[in-house]
Amino acid sequence: MTTHNSRTALSEVASLSVSPFLSEATTDRTFELPVGLYVATVGSYLGFLGLMALTFMTGELILPMVVFVFYIAMAFGVPAVWARMNPNTNSRSLSWQQFKSRGIQTGSGWLSADSATAQVLTLPILILLWGVAGVIIAASV
């Protein structure tokens, strides 16, 4: 069934193998997208909140708006800090020129820069347009 192994026998076996966690690993913590796409995404989310704050702001909405802005800042700030954490890596986001010329590899396959930009910015822009529509409706009634 089972056998007892002494501590010295285990230490001999352990010294023969190298732990994969101790070897130098290459870690890529970026999504390789240019910083401009992140700025546009955050800008459209904050634009939506600003539009809602200017249109519908009351004293009761100050705290929720602060929480929303804090949440958006953390949602994009924590990954930005995570990408710069140790271990130091050579992985960096693509520049606009590299992004436009090479495109990007995604989980579903290779995408051109235009397709990747459309995928990244569709939801934030739709949310901003939803806010504009809500403001137009509120102003017309």
Backbone as a printed PyTorch tensor [residue, N CA C, xyz], in Angstrom:
tensor([[[  0.8310,  -1.1850,   0.0000],
         [  0.0000,   0.0000,   0.0000],
         [  0.8770,   1.2500,   0.0000]],

        [[  1.3670,   1.6470,   1.1540],
         [  2.2280,   2.8150,   1.2250],
         [  3.5180,   2.4190,   1.9020]],

        [[  4.5560,   3.1650,   1.5940],
         [  5.8330,   2.9080,   2.2480],
         [  6.3070,   4.1840,   2.9070]],

        [[  7.0390,   4.0270,   3.9640],
         [  7.5910,   5.1800,   4.6660],
         [  8.9240,   5.5450,   4.0360]],

        [[  9.0730,   6.8020,   3.6830],
         [ 10.3390,   7.3050,   3.1450],
         [ 10.9640,   8.2180,   4.1750]],

        [[ 12.2430,   8.0400,   4.3780],
         [ 12.9270,   8.8690,   5.3680],
         [ 13.1360,  10.2820,   4.8070]],

        [[ 13.3970,  11.1860,   5.7170],
         [ 13.6170,  12.5680,   5.3280],
         [ 14.8570,  12.6920,   4.4530]],

        [[ 15.8850,  11.9340,   4.6940],
         [ 17.1070,  12.0210,   3.8800],
         [ 16.8540,  11.5090,   2.4600]],

        [[ 16.0400,  10.4540,   2.3300],
         [ 15.7250,   9.9500,   0.9910],
         [ 14.9140,  10.9780,   0.2070]],

        [[ 13.9960,  11.6200,   0.8870],
         [ 13.1950,  12.6540,   0.2210],
         [ 14.0430,  13.8580,  -0.1680]],

        [[ 14.9950,  14.2510,   0.6870],
         [ 15.8310,  15.4060,   0.3660],
         [ 16.7530,  15.1090,  -0.8070]],

        [[ 17.1980,  13.8550,  -0.9450],
         [ 18.0240,  13.4960,  -2.1000],
         [ 17.2250,  13.5990,  -3.4000]],

        [[ 16.0010,  13.1280,  -3.3820],
         [ 15.1510,  13.2220,  -4.5750],
         [ 14.8080,  14.6660,  -4.8710]],

        [[ 14.5460,  15.4360,  -3.8410],
         [ 14.1770,  16.8340,  -4.0310],
         [ 15.3380,  17.6460,  -4.5780]],

        [[ 16.5670,  17.2960,  -4.2080],
         [ 17.7090,  18.0520,  -4.7020],
         [ 18.0140,  17.7310,  -6.1650]],

        [[ 17.5130,  16.6100,  -6.6720],
         [ 17.7770,  16.2440,  -8.0630],
         [ 16.8770,  16.9900,  -9.0470]],

        [[ 15.7100,  17.3700,  -8.6200],
         [ 14.7800,  18.0350,  -9.5310],
         [ 14.7900,  19.5360,  -9.2800]],

        [[ 14.5510,  20.2870, -10.3290],
         [ 14.5070,  21.7340, -10.2370],
         [ 13.0450,  22.1560, -10.2760]],

        [[ 12.7060,  23.0090,  -9.3700],
         [ 11.3390,  23.4820,  -9.3140],
         [ 11.0490,  24.3890, -10.5020]],

        [[  9.9100,  24.1820, -11.1860],
         [  9.5960,  25.0710, -12.3050],
         [  9.2770,  26.4920, -11.8490]],

        [[  8.9730,  26.6660, -10.5610],
         [  8.6500,  27.9860, -10.0500],
         [  9.8980,  28.8140,  -9.7850]],

        [[ 11.0520,  28.1520,  -9.6980],
         [ 12.2820,  28.8790,  -9.4340],
         [ 12.9690,  29.3200, -10.7160]],

        [[ 12.5930,  28.7630, -11.8430],
         [ 13.2310,  29.1500, -13.0950],
         [ 12.6960,  30.4990, -13.5500]],

        [[ 13.4910,  31.1680, -14.3290],
         [ 13.1040,  32.4870, -14.8340],
         [ 12.0270,  32.3270, -15.8910]],

        [[ 10.8660,  32.8360, -15.6280],
         [  9.7450,  32.7010, -16.5560],
         [  9.5020,  34.0270, -17.2540]],

        [[  9.0800,  33.9410, -18.4980],
         [  8.6870,  35.1520, -19.2000],
         [  7.1970,  35.3640, -18.9620]],

        [[  6.8830,  36.5110, -18.4460],
         [  5.5150,  36.8160, -18.0810],
         [  5.0470,  38.0040, -18.9020]],

        [[  3.9320,  37.8290, -19.5990],
         [  3.3430,  38.9270, -20.3550],
         [  2.0350,  39.2910, -19.6830]],

        [[  2.0220,  40.4410, -19.0120],
         [  0.8280,  40.8660, -18.2840],
         [  0.0720,  41.9660, -19.0250]],

        [[  0.4780,  42.2400, -20.2560],
         [ -0.2060,  43.2750, -21.0230],
         [ -1.1620,  42.6190, -21.9970]],

        [[ -2.1050,  43.4030, -22.4860],
         [ -2.9760,  42.9270, -23.5470],
         [ -2.4420,  43.3680, -24.8960]],

        [[ -1.3090,  44.0580, -24.9030],
         [ -0.5960,  44.5500, -26.0750],
         [ -1.3430,  45.6320, -26.8370]],

        [[ -2.4900,  46.0630, -26.3660],
         [ -3.2200,  47.1210, -27.0500],
         [ -2.5590,  48.4640, -26.7590]],

        [[ -2.5920,  49.3830, -27.7100],
         [ -2.0040,  50.7030, -27.4680],
         [ -2.7180,  51.4360, -26.3420]],

        [[ -1.9930,  52.2950, -25.6790],
         [ -2.5270,  53.0300, -24.5430],
         [ -3.7100,  53.9040, -24.9720]],

        [[ -3.7020,  54.3810, -26.2030],
         [ -4.7850,  55.2280, -26.6950],
         [ -6.1460,  54.5570, -26.6400]],

        [[ -6.1820,  53.2360, -26.8500],
         [ -7.4610,  52.5300, -26.7590],
         [ -7.9770,  52.5010, -25.3290]],

        [[ -7.0770,  52.3400, -24.3780],
         [ -7.4890,  52.3740, -22.9760],
         [ -7.9780,  53.7740, -22.5950]],

        [[ -7.2760,  54.7910, -23.0680],
         [ -7.6620,  56.1710, -22.7710],
         [ -9.0360,  56.4720, -23.3710]],

        [[ -9.2770,  56.0130, -24.6060],
         [-10.5790,  56.2390, -25.2390],
         [-11.6910,  55.5090, -24.4840]],

        [[-11.4080,  54.3120, -24.0150],
         [-12.3970,  53.5460, -23.2650],
         [-12.7360,  54.2410, -21.9440]],

        [[-11.7090,  54.5930, -21.1970],
         [-11.9340,  55.2800, -19.9190],
         [-12.6090,  56.6250, -20.1620]],

        [[-12.2020,  57.3250, -21.2140],
         [-12.8030,  58.6180, -21.5260],
         [-14.2780,  58.5230, -21.8480]],

        [[-14.6620,  57.4780, -22.5730],
         [-16.0830,  57.3520, -22.8950],
         [-16.9000,  56.9660, -21.6650]],

        [[-16.3600,  56.1180, -20.8010],
         [-17.0720,  55.7910, -19.5600],
         [-17.2090,  57.0180, -18.6650]],

        [[-16.1200,  57.7590, -18.5120],
         [-16.1840,  58.9650, -17.6900],
         [-17.0280,  60.0510, -18.3560]],

        [[-17.0340,  60.0850, -19.6830],
         [-17.9050,  61.0190, -20.3940],
         [-19.3720,  60.7320, -20.1280]],

        [[-19.7170,  59.4510, -20.1180],
         [-21.0880,  59.0640, -19.7830],
         [-21.4500,  59.5270, -18.3700]],

        [[-20.5570,  59.2750, -17.4090],
         [-20.8330,  59.6950, -16.0320],
         [-20.9140,  61.2160, -15.9170]],

        [[-20.0410,  61.9180, -16.6220],
         [-20.0860,  63.3690, -16.5960],
         [-21.3700,  63.9140, -17.1920]],

        [[-21.8090,  63.3020, -18.2860],
         [-23.0590,  63.7050, -18.9220],
         [-24.2490,  63.4800, -17.9820]],

        [[-24.2580,  62.3330, -17.3260],
         [-25.3370,  62.0480, -16.3750],
         [-25.2770,  62.9890, -15.1800]],

        [[-24.0650,  63.2970, -14.7190],
         [-23.9220,  64.1950, -13.5750],
         [-24.3860,  65.6030, -13.9220]],

        [[-24.0270,  66.0890, -15.1030],
         [-24.4470,  67.4320, -15.5030],
         [-25.9530,  67.5230, -15.7050]],

        [[-26.5400,  66.4480, -16.1810],
         [-27.9650,  66.4860, -16.5050],
         [-28.8470,  66.2130, -15.2900]],

        [[-28.5090,  65.2090, -14.5150],
         [-29.4210,  64.7260, -13.4710],
         [-28.8830,  64.8890, -12.0520]],

        [[-27.8200,  65.6520, -11.8560],
         [-27.1710,  65.6940, -10.5470],
         [-28.0570,  66.3310,  -9.4820]],

        [[-28.1780,  65.5870,  -8.4020],
         [-28.8120,  66.0790,  -7.1840],
         [-27.8650,  65.7570,  -6.0360]],

        [[-28.1870,  66.2230,  -4.8700],
         [-27.3430,  65.9580,  -3.7140],
         [-27.2160,  64.4810,  -3.3920]],

        [[-28.2820,  63.7330,  -3.6870],
         [-28.2570,  62.3020,  -3.3800],
         [-27.3750,  61.5030,  -4.3410]],

        [[-27.0570,  62.0570,  -5.5010],
         [-26.2660,  61.3210,  -6.4940],
         [-24.7660,  61.5840,  -6.4070]],

        [[-24.3490,  62.4460,  -5.4950],
         [-22.9200,  62.7610,  -5.4010],
         [-22.1290,  61.5230,  -4.9980]],

        [[-22.5340,  60.8420,  -3.9560],
         [-21.8150,  59.6620,  -3.4930],
         [-21.8050,  58.5410,  -4.5350]],

        [[-22.9360,  58.1860,  -5.1720],
         [-22.8650,  57.1570,  -6.2060],
         [-21.9470,  57.5350,  -7.3660]],

        [[-21.9290,  58.7930,  -7.7720],
         [-21.0520,  59.2160,  -8.8730],
         [-19.5860,  59.0820,  -8.4740]],

        [[-19.2660,  59.4360,  -7.2350],
         [-17.8890,  59.2820,  -6.7540],
         [-17.5090,  57.8010,  -6.7580]],

        [[-18.4180,  56.9470,  -6.3230],
         [-18.1470,  55.5070,  -6.3150],
         [-17.9500,  54.9960,  -7.7340]],

        [[-18.7700,  55.4570,  -8.6850],
         [-18.6300,  55.0170, -10.0690],
         [-17.2860,  55.4350, -10.6540]],

        [[-16.8890,  56.6800, -10.4070],
         [-15.6030,  57.1660, -10.9190],
         [-14.4600,  56.3810, -10.2770]],

        [[-14.5580,  56.1280,  -8.9750],
         [-13.5340,  55.3440,  -8.2850],
         [-13.4620,  53.9330,  -8.8670]],

        [[-14.6060,  53.3310,  -9.1370],
         [-14.6400,  51.9790,  -9.6910],
         [-13.9860,  51.9370, -11.0680]],

        [[-14.2910,  52.9100, -11.9070],
         [-13.6830,  52.9380, -13.2420],
         [-12.1720,  53.1430, -13.1380]],

        [[-11.7590,  54.0330, -12.2440],
         [-10.3250,  54.2540, -12.0490],
         [ -9.6350,  52.9790, -11.5760]],

        [[-10.2550,  52.2410, -10.6780],
         [ -9.6590,  51.0000, -10.1960],
         [ -9.6950,  49.8990, -11.2630]],

        [[-10.7780,  49.8570, -12.0450],
         [-10.9020,  48.8170, -13.0730],
         [ -9.8100,  48.9370, -14.1270]],

        [[ -9.3350,  50.1410, -14.3760],
         [ -8.2630,  50.3150, -15.3500],
         [ -6.9170,  50.5710, -14.6850]],

        [[ -6.9190,  51.0590, -13.4590],
         [ -5.6680,  51.3420, -12.7640],
         [ -4.9690,  50.1090, -12.2340]],

        [[ -5.7180,  49.1880, -11.6740],
         [ -5.1050,  47.9690, -11.1240],
         [ -4.4200,  47.1460, -12.2160]],

        [[ -5.0480,  46.8990, -13.3750],
         [ -4.3110,  46.1820, -14.4260],
         [ -3.0830,  46.9370, -14.9320]],

        [[ -3.1460,  48.2760, -14.9430],
         [ -1.9740,  49.0470, -15.3630],
         [ -0.8260,  48.8550, -14.3760]],

        [[ -1.1240,  48.8430, -13.0870],
         [ -0.0880,  48.5900, -12.0790],
         [  0.3830,  47.1440, -12.1660]],

        [[ -0.5370,  46.2200, -12.3800],
         [ -0.1970,  44.7930, -12.4700],
         [  0.7700,  44.5340, -13.6200]],

        [[  0.6030,  45.2410, -14.7260],
         [  1.4740,  45.0390, -15.8810],
         [  2.9010,  45.4960, -15.6030]],

        [[  3.0790,  46.3960, -14.6320],
         [  4.4150,  46.9030, -14.3140],
         [  5.0560,  46.2260, -13.1060]],

        [[  4.3600,  45.2830, -12.4890],
         [  4.8800,  44.6400, -11.2790],
         [  6.0350,  43.7050, -11.5990]],

        [[  6.7690,  43.3440, -10.5490],
         [  7.8280,  42.3590, -10.6940],
         [  7.2230,  41.0010, -10.9150]],

        [[  7.8070,  40.0930, -11.6040],
         [  9.1530,  40.1910, -12.1480],
         [  9.1940,  41.1130, -13.3570]],

        [[ 10.2990,  41.8180, -13.4600],
         [ 10.4430,  42.7190, -14.5940],
         [ 10.4340,  41.9190, -15.8890]],

        [[  9.6780,  42.3880, -16.8380],
         [  9.5830,  41.7070, -18.1230],
         [  9.8670,  42.6940, -19.2440]],

        [[ 10.0700,  42.1540, -20.4140],
         [ 10.2730,  42.9940, -21.5890],
         [  8.9740,  43.2240, -22.3330]],

        [[  7.8610,  42.7190, -21.8280],
         [  6.5810,  42.8610, -22.5250],
         [  6.0590,  44.2860, -22.3590]],

        [[  5.6970,  44.8700, -23.4720],
         [  5.1680,  46.2250, -23.4880],
         [  3.9670,  46.2680, -24.4160]],

        [[  3.1390,  47.2730, -24.2340],
         [  2.0290,  47.4780, -25.1520],
         [  2.5790,  47.8650, -26.5150]],

        [[  1.8240,  47.5380, -27.5450],
         [  2.2360,  47.9010, -28.8920],
         [  2.0790,  49.3990, -29.0980]],

        [[  2.9540,  49.9750, -29.8900],
         [  2.7630,  51.3700, -30.2800],
         [  1.6820,  51.4110, -31.3580]],

        [[  1.1900,  52.6290, -31.6660],
         [  0.1460,  52.7530, -32.6930],
         [  0.6520,  52.2300, -34.0270]],

        [[  1.9090,  52.5150, -34.3460],
         [  2.4600,  52.0680, -35.6340],
         [  2.5390,  50.5440, -35.6990]],

        [[  3.0150,  49.9230, -34.6400],
         [  3.0740,  48.4550, -34.6040],
         [  1.6800,  47.8570, -34.6610]],

        [[  0.7560,  48.4490, -33.9290],
         [ -0.6180,  47.9570, -33.8940],
         [ -1.2560,  48.0470, -35.2710]],

        [[ -1.0600,  49.1730, -35.9670],
         [ -1.6520,  49.3530, -37.2920],
         [ -1.0170,  48.4160, -38.3230]],

        [[  0.2600,  48.1730, -38.2130],
         [  0.9230,  47.3430, -39.2280],
         [  0.7640,  45.8460, -38.9670]],

        [[  0.7820,  45.4390, -37.7100],
         [  0.7350,  44.0070, -37.4020],
         [ -0.6310,  43.4840, -37.0320]],

        [[ -1.5010,  44.3260, -36.4900],
         [ -2.7410,  43.8180, -35.9280],
         [ -2.4490,  43.1940, -34.5760]],

        [[ -3.3210,  42.3000, -34.1610],
         [ -3.1360,  41.6880, -32.8390],
         [ -3.7200,  40.2820, -32.8400]],

        [[ -3.0820,  39.4110, -32.0970],
         [ -3.5560,  38.0390, -31.9450],
         [ -4.4860,  37.9910, -30.7440]],

        [[ -5.6940,  37.4870, -30.9600],
         [ -6.6650,  37.3580, -29.8750],
         [ -6.9570,  35.8860, -29.6320]],

        [[ -7.7990,  35.6210, -28.6700],
         [ -8.1690,  34.2470, -28.3780],
         [ -8.9280,  33.5890, -29.5090]],

        [[ -9.5820,  34.4030, -30.3150],
         [-10.3560,  33.8390, -31.4260],
         [ -9.6340,  33.9500, -32.7600]],

        [[ -8.4030,  34.4200, -32.7600],
         [ -7.6300,  34.5090, -33.9960],
         [ -7.0350,  35.8870, -34.1860]],

        [[ -6.3780,  36.0720, -35.3240],
         [ -5.7200,  37.3280, -35.6310],
         [ -6.7550,  38.3610, -36.0540]],

        [[ -6.5900,  39.6030, -35.5930],
         [ -7.4620,  40.7090, -35.9800],
         [ -6.6230,  41.8630, -36.4920]],

        [[ -7.1540,  42.5490, -37.4970],
         [ -6.5020,  43.7710, -37.9510],
         [ -6.7050,  44.8470, -36.8820]],

        [[ -5.9630,  45.9300, -37.0010],
         [ -6.0660,  47.0040, -36.0270],
         [ -7.4640,  47.6140, -36.0260]],

        [[ -8.0530,  47.7620, -37.2080],
         [ -9.3980,  48.3390, -37.2770],
         [-10.4280,  47.4360, -36.6090]],

        [[-10.3300,  46.1440, -36.8330],
         [-11.2710,  45.2070, -36.2140],
         [-11.1070,  45.1710, -34.7010]],

        [[ -9.8680,  45.1650, -34.2370],
         [ -9.6220,  45.1450, -32.7960],
         [-10.1040,  46.4400, -32.1490]],

        [[ -9.8890,  47.5630, -32.8200],
         [-10.3620,  48.8410, -32.2900],
         [-11.8830,  48.8560, -32.2050]],

        [[-12.5310,  48.3310, -33.2310],
         [-13.9930,  48.2680, -33.2150],
         [-14.4880,  47.3910, -32.0690]],

        [[-13.8290,  46.2670, -31.8370],
         [-14.2570,  45.3860, -30.7570],
         [-14.0440,  46.0260, -29.3890]],

        [[-12.9470,  46.7310, -29.2240],
         [-12.6440,  47.3190, -27.9200],
         [-13.5540,  48.5090, -27.6200]],

        [[-13.8430,  49.3230, -28.6230],
         [-14.5530,  50.5750, -28.3720],
         [-16.0530,  50.5170, -28.6210]],

        [[-16.5930,  49.4030, -29.0900],
         [-18.0250,  49.3420, -29.3790],
         [-18.8660,  49.5810, -28.1300]],

        [[-18.6360,  48.8350, -27.0850],
         [-19.4440,  48.9770, -25.8730],
         [-19.2940,  50.3400, -25.2150]],

        [[-18.0810,  50.8520, -25.0020],
         [-17.9830,  52.1790, -24.3760],
         [-18.6730,  53.2840, -25.1920]],

        [[-18.5540,  53.2310, -26.5000],
         [-19.1950,  54.2580, -27.3160],
         [-20.7110,  54.1010, -27.2890]],

        [[-21.2050,  52.8670, -27.3010],
         [-22.6480,  52.6660, -27.1990],
         [-23.1930,  53.1590, -25.8640]],

        [[-22.4450,  52.9570, -24.7990],
         [-22.8730,  53.4580, -23.4940],
         [-22.9180,  54.9800, -23.5010]],

        [[-21.9130,  55.6150, -24.0940],
         [-21.9170,  57.0720, -24.1880],
         [-23.0950,  57.5720, -25.0280]],

        [[-23.3730,  56.9110, -26.1450],
         [-24.5210,  57.2960, -26.9770],
         [-25.8460,  57.0600, -26.2660]],

        [[-25.9050,  56.0100, -25.4410],
         [-27.0910,  55.7590, -24.6260],
         [-27.3250,  56.9250, -23.6710]],

        [[-26.2430,  57.4400, -23.0860],
         [-26.3510,  58.6050, -22.2090],
         [-26.8340,  59.8360, -22.9620]],

        [[-26.3080,  60.0400, -24.1700],
         [-26.7570,  61.1800, -24.9920],
         [-28.2480,  61.0360, -25.3030]],

        [[-28.6750,  59.8370, -25.6500],
         [-30.1050,  59.6120, -25.9340],
         [-30.9510,  59.8810, -24.6960]],

        [[-30.4730,  59.4580, -23.5320],
         [-31.2140,  59.7080, -22.2960],
         [-31.3160,  61.1940, -21.9970]],

        [[-30.2660,  61.9430, -22.2450],
         [-30.2880,  63.3900, -22.0260],
         [-31.2550,  64.0650, -23.0000]],

        [[-31.2540,  63.6270, -24.2570],
         [-32.1760,  64.1960, -25.2540],
         [-33.6100,  63.9020, -24.8650]],

        [[-33.8860,  62.7020, -24.4280],
         [-35.2540,  62.3580, -24.0130],
         [-35.6710,  63.1840, -22.8030]],

        [[-34.7600,  63.3040, -21.8190],
         [-35.0920,  64.0780, -20.6160],
         [-35.3160,  65.5600, -20.9430]],

        [[-34.5590,  66.0750, -21.8990],
         [-34.7120,  67.4860, -22.2610],
         [-35.9710,  67.7460, -23.0470]],

        [[-36.4690,  66.7260, -23.7530],
         [-37.6520,  66.9250, -24.5890],
         [-38.9670,  66.7300, -23.8350]],

        [[-38.9440,  66.1800, -22.6500],
         [-40.1980,  65.9880, -21.9000],
         [-40.3500,  66.9820, -20.7930]]])
